[in-house]
Short mmCIF file of N, CA and C in Angstrom, two decimals:
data_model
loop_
_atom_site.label_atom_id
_atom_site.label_comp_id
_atom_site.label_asym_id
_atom_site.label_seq_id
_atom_site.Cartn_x
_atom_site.Cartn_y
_atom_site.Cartn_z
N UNK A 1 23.38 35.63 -36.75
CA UNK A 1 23.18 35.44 -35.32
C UNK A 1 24.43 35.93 -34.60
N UNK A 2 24.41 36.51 -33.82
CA UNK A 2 25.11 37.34 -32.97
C UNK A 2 26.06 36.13 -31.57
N UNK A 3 27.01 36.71 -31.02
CA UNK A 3 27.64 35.53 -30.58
C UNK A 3 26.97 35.90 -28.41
N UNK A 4 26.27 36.49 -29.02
CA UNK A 4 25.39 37.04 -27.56
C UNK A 4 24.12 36.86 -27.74
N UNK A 5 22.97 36.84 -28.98
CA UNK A 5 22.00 35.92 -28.92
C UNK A 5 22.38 34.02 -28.88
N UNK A 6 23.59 33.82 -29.34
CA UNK A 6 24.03 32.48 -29.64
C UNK A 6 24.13 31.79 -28.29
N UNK A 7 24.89 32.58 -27.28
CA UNK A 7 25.09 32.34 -26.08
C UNK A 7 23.46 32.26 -25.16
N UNK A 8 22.98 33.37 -25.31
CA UNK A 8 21.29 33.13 -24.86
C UNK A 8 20.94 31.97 -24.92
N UNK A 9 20.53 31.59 -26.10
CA UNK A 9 20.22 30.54 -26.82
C UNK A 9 20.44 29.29 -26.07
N UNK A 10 21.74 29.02 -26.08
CA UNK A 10 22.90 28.09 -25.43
C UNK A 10 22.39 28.23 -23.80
N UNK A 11 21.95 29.28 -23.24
CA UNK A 11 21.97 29.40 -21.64
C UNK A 11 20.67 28.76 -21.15
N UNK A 12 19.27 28.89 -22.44
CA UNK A 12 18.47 28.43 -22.35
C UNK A 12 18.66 26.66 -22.47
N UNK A 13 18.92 26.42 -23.77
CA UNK A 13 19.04 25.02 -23.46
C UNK A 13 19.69 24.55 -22.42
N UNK A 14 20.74 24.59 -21.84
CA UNK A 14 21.49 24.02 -20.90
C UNK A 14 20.21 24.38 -19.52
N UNK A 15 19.34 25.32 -19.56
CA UNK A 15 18.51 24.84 -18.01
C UNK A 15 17.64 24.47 -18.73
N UNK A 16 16.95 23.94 -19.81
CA UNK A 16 15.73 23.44 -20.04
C UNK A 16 16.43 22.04 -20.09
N UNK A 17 17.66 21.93 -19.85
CA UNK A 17 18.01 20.34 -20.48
C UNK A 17 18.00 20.13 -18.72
N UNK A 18 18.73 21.18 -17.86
CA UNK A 18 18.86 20.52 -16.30
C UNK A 18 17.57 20.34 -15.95
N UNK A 19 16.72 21.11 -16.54
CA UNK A 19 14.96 20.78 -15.71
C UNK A 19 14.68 19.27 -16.19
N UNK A 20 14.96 19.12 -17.26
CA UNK A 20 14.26 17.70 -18.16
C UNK A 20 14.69 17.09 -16.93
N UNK A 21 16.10 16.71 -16.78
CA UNK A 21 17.01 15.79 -16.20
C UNK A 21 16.58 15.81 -14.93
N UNK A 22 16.01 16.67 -14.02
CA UNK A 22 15.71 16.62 -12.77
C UNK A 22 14.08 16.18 -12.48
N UNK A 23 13.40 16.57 -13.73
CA UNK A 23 12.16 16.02 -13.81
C UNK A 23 12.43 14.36 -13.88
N UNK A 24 13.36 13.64 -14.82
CA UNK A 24 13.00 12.64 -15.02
C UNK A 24 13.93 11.90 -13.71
N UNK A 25 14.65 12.24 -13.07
CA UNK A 25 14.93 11.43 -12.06
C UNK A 25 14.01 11.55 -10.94
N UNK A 26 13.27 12.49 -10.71
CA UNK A 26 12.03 12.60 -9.95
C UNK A 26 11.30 11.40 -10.26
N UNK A 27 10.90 10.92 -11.72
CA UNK A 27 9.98 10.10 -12.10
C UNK A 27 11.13 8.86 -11.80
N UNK A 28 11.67 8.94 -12.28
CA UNK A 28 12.55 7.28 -12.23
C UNK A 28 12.85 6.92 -10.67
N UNK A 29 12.94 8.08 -9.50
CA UNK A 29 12.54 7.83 -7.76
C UNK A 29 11.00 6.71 -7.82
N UNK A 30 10.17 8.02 -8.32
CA UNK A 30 8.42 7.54 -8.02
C UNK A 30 8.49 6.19 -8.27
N UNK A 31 8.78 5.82 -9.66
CA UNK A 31 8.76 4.53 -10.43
C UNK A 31 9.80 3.06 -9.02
N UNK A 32 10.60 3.84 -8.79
CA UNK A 32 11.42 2.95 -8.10
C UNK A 32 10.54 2.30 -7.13
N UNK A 33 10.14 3.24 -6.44
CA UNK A 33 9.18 3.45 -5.19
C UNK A 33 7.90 2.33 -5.82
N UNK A 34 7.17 2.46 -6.88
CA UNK A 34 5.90 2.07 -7.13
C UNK A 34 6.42 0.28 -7.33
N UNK A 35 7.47 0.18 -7.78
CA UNK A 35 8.15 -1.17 -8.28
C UNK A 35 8.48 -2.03 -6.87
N UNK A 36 8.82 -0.95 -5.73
CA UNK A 36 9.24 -2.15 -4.32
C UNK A 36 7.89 -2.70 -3.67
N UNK A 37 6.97 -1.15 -4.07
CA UNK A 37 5.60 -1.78 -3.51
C UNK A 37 4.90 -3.12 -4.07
N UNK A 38 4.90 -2.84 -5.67
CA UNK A 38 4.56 -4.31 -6.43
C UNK A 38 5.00 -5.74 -6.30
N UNK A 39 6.34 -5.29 -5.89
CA UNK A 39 7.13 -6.10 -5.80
C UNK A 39 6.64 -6.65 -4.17
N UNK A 40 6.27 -6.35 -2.99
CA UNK A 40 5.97 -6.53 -1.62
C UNK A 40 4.34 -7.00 -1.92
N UNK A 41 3.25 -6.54 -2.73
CA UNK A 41 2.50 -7.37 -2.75
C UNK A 41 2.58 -8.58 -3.88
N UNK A 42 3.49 -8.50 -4.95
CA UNK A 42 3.88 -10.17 -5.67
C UNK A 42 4.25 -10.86 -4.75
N UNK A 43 5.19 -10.54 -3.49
CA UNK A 43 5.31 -11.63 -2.47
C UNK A 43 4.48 -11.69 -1.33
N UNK A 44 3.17 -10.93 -1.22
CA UNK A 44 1.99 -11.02 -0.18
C UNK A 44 0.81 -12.52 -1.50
N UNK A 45 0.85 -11.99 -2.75
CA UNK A 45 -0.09 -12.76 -3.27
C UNK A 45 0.59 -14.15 -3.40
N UNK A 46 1.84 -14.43 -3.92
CA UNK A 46 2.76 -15.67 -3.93
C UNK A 46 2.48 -16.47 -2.55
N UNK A 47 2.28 -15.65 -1.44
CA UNK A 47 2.08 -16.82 -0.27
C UNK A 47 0.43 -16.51 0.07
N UNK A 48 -0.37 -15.68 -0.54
CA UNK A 48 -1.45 -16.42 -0.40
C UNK A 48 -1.82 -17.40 -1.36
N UNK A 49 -1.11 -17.78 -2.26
CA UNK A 49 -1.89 -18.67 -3.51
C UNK A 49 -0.70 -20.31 -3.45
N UNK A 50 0.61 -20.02 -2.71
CA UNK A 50 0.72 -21.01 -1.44
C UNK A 50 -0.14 -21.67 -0.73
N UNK A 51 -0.69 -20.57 0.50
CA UNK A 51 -1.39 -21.06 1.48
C UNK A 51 -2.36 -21.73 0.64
N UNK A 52 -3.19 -21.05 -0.21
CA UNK A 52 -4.44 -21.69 -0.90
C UNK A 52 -4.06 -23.30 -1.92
N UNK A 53 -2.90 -23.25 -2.27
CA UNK A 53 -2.48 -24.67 -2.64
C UNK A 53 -2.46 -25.58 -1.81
N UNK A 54 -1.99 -24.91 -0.11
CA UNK A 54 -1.63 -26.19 0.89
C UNK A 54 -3.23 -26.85 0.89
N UNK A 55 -4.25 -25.90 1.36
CA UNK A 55 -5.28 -26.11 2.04
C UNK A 55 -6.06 -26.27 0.69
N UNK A 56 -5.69 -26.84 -0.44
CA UNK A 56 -6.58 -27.06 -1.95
C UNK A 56 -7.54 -27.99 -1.77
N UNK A 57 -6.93 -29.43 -0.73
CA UNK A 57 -7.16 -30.45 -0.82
C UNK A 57 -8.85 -30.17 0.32
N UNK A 58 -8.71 -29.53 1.16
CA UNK A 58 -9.73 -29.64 2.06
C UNK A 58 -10.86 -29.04 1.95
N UNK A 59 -12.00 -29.90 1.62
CA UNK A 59 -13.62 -29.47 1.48
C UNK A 59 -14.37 -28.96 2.52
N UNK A 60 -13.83 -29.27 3.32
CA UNK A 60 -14.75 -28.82 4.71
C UNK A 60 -14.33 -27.39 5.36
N UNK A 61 -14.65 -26.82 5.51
CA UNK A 61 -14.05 -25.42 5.99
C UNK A 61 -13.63 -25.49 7.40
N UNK A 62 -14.41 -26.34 8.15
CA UNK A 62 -13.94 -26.01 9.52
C UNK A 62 -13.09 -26.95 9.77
N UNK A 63 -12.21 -27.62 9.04
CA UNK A 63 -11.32 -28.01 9.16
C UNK A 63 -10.00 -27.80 8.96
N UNK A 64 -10.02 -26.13 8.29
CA UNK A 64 -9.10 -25.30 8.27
C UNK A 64 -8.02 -24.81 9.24
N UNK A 65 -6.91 -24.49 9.34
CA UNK A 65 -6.51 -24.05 10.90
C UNK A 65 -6.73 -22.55 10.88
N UNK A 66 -7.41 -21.39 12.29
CA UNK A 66 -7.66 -20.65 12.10
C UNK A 66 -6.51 -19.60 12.91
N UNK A 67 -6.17 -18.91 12.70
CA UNK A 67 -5.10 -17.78 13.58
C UNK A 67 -5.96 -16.77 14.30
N UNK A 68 -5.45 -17.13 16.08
CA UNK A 68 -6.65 -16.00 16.30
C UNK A 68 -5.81 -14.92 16.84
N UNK A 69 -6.92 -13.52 16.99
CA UNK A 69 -6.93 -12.27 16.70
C UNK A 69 -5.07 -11.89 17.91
N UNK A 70 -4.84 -12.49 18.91
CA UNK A 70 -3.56 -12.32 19.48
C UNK A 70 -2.72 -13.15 18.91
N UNK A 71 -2.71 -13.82 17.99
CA UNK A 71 -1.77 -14.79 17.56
C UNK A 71 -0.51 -13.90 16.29
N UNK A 72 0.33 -13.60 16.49
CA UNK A 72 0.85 -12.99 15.41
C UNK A 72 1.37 -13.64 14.20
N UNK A 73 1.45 -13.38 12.92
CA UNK A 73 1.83 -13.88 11.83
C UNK A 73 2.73 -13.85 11.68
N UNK A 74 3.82 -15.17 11.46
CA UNK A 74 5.16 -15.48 11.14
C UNK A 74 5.14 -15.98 9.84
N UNK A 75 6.06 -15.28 9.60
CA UNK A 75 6.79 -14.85 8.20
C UNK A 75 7.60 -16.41 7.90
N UNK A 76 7.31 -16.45 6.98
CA UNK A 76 7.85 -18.20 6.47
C UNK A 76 8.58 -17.50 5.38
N UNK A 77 9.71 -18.22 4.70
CA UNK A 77 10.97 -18.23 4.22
C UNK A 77 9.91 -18.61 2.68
N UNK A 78 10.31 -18.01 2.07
CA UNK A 78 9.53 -18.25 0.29
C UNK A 78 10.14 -19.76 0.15
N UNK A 79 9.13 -20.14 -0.83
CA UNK A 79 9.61 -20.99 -1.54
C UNK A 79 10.13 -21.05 -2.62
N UNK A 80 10.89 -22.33 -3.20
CA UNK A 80 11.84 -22.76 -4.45
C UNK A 80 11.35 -22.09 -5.43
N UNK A 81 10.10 -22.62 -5.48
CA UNK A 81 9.20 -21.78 -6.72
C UNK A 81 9.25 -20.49 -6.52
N UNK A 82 8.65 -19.96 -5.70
CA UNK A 82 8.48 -18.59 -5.69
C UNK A 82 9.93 -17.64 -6.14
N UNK A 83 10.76 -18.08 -5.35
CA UNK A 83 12.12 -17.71 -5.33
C UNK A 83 12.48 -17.20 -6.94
N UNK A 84 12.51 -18.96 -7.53
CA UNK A 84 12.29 -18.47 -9.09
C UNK A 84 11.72 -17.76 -9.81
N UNK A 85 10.51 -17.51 -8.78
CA UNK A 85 9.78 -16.26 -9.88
C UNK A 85 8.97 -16.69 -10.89
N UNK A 86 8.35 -18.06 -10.28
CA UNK A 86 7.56 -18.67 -11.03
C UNK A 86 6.30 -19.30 -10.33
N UNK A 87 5.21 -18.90 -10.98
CA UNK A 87 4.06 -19.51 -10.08
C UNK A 87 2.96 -20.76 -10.79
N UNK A 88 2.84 -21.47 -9.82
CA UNK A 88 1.53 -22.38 -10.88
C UNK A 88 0.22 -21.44 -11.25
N UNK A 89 -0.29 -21.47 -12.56
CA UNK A 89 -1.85 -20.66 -12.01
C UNK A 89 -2.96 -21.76 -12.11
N UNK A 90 -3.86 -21.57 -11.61
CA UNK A 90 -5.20 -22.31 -11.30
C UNK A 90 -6.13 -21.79 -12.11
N UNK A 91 -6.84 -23.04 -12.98
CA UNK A 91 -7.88 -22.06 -13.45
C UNK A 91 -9.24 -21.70 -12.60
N UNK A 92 -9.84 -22.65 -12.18
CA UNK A 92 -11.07 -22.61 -11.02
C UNK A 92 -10.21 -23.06 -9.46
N UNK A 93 -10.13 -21.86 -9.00
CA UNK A 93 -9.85 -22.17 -7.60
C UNK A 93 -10.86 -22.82 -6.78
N UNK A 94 -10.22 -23.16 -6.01
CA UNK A 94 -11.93 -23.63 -4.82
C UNK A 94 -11.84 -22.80 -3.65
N UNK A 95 -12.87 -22.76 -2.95
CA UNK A 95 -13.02 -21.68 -2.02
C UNK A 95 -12.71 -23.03 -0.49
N UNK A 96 -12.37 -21.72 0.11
CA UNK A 96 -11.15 -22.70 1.44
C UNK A 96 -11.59 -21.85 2.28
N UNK A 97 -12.62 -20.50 2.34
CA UNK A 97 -12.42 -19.45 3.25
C UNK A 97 -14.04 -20.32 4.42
N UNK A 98 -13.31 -19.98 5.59
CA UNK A 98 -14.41 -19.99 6.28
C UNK A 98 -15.56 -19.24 6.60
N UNK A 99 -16.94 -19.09 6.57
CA UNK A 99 -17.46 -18.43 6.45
C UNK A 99 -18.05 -17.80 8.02
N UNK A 100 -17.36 -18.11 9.13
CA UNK A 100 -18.29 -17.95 10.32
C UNK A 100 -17.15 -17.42 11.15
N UNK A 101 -16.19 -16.47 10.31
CA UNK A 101 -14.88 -16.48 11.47
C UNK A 101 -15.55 -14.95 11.97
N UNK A 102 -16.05 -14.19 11.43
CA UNK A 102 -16.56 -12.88 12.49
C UNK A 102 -17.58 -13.00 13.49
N UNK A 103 -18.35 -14.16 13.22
CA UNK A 103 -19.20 -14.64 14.67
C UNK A 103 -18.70 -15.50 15.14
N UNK A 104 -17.85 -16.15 14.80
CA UNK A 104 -16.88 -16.96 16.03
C UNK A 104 -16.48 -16.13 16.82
N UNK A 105 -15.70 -15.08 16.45
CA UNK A 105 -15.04 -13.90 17.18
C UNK A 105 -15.70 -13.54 17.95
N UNK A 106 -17.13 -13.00 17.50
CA UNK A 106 -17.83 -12.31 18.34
C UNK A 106 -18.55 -13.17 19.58
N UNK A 107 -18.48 -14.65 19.14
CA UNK A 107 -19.27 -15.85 20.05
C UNK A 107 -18.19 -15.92 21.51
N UNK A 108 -16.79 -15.78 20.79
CA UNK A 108 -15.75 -15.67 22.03
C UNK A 108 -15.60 -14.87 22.54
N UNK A 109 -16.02 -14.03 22.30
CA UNK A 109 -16.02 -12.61 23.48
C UNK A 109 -15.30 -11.46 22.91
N UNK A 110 -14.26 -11.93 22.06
CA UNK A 110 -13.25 -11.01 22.00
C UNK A 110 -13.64 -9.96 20.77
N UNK A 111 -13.31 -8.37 20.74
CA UNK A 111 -14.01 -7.66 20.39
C UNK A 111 -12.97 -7.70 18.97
N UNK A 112 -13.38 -7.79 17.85
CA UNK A 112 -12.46 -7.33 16.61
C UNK A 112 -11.64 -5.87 16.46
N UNK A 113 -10.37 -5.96 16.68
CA UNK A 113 -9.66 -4.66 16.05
C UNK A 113 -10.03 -3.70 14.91
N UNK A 114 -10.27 -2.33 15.25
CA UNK A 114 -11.02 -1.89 14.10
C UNK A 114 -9.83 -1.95 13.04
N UNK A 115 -10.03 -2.06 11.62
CA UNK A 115 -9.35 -2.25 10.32
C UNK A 115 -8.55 -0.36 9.99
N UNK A 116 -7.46 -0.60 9.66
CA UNK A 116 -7.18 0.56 9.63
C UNK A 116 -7.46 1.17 8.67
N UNK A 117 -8.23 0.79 7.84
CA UNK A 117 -8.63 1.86 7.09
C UNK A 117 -9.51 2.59 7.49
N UNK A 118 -10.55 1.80 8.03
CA UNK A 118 -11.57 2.70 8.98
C UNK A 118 -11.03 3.61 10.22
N UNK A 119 -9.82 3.16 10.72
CA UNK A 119 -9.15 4.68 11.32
C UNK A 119 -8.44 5.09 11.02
N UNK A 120 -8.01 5.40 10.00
CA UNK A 120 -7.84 6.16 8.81
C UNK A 120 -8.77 7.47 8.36
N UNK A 121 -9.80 6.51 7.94
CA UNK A 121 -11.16 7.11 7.41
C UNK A 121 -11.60 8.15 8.99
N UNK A 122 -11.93 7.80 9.68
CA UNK A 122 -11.96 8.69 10.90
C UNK A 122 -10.97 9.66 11.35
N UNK A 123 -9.96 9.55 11.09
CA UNK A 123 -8.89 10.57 11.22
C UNK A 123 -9.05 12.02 10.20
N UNK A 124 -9.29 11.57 8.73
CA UNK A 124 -9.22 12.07 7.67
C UNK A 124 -10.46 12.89 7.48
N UNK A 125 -11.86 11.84 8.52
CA UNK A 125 -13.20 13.05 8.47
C UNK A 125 -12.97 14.15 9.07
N UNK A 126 -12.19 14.36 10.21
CA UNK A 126 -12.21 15.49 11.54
C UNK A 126 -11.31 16.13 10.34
N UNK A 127 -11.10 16.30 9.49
CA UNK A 127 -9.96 17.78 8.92
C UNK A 127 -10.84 17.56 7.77
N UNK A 128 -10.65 19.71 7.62
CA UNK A 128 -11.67 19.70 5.98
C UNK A 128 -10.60 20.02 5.12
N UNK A 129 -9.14 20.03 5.98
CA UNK A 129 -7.66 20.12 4.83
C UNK A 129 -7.39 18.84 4.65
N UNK A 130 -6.92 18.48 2.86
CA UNK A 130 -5.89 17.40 2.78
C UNK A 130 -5.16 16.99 3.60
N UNK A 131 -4.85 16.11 3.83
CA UNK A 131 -3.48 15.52 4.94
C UNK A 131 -2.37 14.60 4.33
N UNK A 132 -1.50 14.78 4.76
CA UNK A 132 -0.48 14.03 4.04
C UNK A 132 -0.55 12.56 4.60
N UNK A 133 -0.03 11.65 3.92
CA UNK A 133 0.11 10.16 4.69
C UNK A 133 0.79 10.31 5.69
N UNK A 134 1.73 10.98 6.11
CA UNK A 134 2.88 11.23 7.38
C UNK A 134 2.25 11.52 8.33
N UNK A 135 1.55 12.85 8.21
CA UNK A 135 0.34 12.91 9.77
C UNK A 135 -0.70 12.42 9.83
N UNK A 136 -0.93 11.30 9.29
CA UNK A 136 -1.88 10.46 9.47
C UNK A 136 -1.60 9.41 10.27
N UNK A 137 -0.67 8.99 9.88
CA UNK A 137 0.51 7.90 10.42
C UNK A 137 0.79 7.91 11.90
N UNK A 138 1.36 9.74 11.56
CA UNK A 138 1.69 10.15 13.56
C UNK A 138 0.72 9.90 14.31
N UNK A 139 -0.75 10.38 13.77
CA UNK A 139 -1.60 10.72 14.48
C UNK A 139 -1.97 9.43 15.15
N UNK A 140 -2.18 8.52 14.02
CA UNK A 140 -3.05 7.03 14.46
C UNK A 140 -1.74 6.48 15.65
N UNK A 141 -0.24 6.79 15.37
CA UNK A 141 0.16 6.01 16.42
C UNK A 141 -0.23 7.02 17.89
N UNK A 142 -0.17 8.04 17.95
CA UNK A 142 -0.86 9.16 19.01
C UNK A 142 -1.98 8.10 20.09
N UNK A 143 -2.56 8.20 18.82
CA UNK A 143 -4.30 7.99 19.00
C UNK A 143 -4.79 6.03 19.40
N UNK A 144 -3.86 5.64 19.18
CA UNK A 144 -3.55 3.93 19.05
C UNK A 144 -2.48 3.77 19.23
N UNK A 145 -1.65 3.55 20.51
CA UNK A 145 -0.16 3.11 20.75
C UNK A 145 -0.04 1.43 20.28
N UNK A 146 -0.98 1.31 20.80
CA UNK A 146 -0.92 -0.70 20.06
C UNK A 146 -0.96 -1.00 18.77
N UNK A 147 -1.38 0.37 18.13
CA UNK A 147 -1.03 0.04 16.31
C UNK A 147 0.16 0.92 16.05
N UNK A 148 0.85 -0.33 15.05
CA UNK A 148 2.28 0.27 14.56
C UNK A 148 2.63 0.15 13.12
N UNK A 149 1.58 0.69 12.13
CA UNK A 149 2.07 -0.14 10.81
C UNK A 149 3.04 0.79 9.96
N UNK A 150 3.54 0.31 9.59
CA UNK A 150 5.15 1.08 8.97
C UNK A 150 4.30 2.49 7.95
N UNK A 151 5.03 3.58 7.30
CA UNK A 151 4.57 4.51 6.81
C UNK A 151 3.92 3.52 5.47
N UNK A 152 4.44 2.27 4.52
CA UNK A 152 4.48 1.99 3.21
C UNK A 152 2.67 1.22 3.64
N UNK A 153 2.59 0.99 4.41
CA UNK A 153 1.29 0.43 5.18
C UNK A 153 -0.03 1.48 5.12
N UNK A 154 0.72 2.12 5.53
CA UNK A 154 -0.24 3.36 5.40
C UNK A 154 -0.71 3.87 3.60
N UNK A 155 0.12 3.97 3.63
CA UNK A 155 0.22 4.78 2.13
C UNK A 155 -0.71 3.95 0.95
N UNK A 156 -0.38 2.50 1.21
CA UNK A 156 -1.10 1.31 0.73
C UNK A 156 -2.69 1.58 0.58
N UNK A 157 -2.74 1.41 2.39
CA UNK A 157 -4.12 1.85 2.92
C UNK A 157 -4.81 2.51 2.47
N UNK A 158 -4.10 3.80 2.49
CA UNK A 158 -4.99 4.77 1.90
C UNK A 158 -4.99 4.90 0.46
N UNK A 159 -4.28 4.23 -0.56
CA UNK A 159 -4.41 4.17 -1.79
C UNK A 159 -5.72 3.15 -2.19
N UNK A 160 -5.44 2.07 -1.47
CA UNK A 160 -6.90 1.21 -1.45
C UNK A 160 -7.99 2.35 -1.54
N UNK A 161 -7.93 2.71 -0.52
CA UNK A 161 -9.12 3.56 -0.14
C UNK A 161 -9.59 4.64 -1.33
N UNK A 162 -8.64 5.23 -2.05
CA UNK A 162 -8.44 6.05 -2.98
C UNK A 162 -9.40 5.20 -4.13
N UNK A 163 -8.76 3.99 -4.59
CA UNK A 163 -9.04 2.57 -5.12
C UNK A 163 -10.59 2.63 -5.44
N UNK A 164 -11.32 2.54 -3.76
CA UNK A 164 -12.79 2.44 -3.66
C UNK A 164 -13.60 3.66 -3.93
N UNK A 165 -12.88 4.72 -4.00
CA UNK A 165 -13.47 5.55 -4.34
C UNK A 165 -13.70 6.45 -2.36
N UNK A 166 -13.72 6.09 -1.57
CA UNK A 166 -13.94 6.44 -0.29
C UNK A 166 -13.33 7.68 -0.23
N UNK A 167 -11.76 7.99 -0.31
CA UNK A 167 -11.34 9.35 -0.24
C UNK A 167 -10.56 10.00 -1.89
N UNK A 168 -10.05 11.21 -1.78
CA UNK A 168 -9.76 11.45 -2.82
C UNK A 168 -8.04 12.03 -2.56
N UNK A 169 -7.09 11.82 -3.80
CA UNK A 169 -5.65 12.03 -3.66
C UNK A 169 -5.56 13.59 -4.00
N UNK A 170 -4.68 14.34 -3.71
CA UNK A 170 -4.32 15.35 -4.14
C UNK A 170 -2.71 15.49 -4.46
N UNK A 171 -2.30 16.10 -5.73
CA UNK A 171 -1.20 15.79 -5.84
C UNK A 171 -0.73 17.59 -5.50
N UNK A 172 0.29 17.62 -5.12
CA UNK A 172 0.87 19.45 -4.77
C UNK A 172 2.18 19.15 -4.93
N UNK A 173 3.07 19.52 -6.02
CA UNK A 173 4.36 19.44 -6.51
C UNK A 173 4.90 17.88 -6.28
N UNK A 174 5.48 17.42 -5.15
CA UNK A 174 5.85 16.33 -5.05
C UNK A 174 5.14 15.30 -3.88
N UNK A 175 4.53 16.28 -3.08
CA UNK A 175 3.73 15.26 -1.96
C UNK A 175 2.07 14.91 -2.44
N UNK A 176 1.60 14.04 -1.64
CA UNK A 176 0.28 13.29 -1.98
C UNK A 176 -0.35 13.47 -1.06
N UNK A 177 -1.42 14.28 -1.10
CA UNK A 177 -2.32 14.54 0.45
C UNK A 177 -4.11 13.71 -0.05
N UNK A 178 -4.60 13.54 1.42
CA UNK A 178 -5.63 13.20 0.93
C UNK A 178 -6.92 13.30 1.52
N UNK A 179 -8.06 13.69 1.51
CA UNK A 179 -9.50 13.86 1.60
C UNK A 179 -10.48 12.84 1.95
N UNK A 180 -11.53 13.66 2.60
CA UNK A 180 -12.74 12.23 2.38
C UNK A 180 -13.30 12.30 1.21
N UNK A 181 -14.00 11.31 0.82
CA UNK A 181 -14.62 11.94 -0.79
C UNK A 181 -16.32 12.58 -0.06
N UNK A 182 -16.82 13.93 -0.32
CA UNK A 182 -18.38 14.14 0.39
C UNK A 182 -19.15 13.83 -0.53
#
């Protein structure tokens, strides 16, 4: 072997080793990213299975307290348990949900906020191109100044949606665009 094929040789590994290395911190970003999200719904499910402990005791549904549609949700401080990172589990939960809160709504007059996935889903029919989560985001605040949900909201959203099968992901080097499903 020649000390100029040797060097070749050598020039190759050293960028197949920088590609590895740049591939895998790409993945160890994604991973980071997928871990804060898990981590933001372990503490969305931790205080619903809270709330569902407070209200364990009560059989009657309409004796529940209900939050209505202008009322905003305040953020309560975790608990001891939770904190620890430890949860009770239940084997048979009981059901606590009320069953008449969308015709209450509608009995009071007040019209329900459409769900953003459904304007989402309407945004995403009017284009026959992929869209990224970012101009989706712009658009709905454009299009809805009274809705403001952070980009990780979005992204959620539309992964649900992905989830149900409703639209479809596209992956293109490093961004995630996405479709209706026809």
């Amino acid at each position: 072997m020649t000390s100029q094929s040797a060097a070749a040789l050598r020039s190759r590994y050293v960028e197949q080793a920088a590609s590895d290395l740049e591939e895998n911190r790409r993945l160890q970003q994604e991973l980071k990213e997928r871990i804060s999200m898990l981590k933001q719904e372990e503490a969305l499910l931790q205080d619903i299975i809270s709330l569902a402990e407070r209200y364990e005791g009560f059989t009657d549904a309409s004796r529940l307290p209900e939050q209505t549609q202008d009322e905003p949700v305040a953020a309560k401080p975790k608990s001891k348990r939770a904190a620890a990172g430890t949860t009770s589990r239940r084997t048979a939960p009981t059901k606590t949900a009320s069953a008449g809160t969308p015709a209450k709504a509608a009995a009071e007059g007040k019209p329900r906020p459409a769900l953003l996935g459904d304007l989402l889903m309407k945004l995403l029919a009017k284009s026959d191109e992929p869209r990224l989560a970012k101009e989706l985001r712009d658009e709905l605040l454009k299009k809805h100044p009274d809705r403001n949900p952070t980009p990780q909201v979005v992204r959620n959203t539309l992964e649900s949606l992905v989830a149900k099968g409703r639209i479809q992901r596209h992956k293109q080097q490093r961004s995630v665009m996405y479709t209706v499903v026809k």
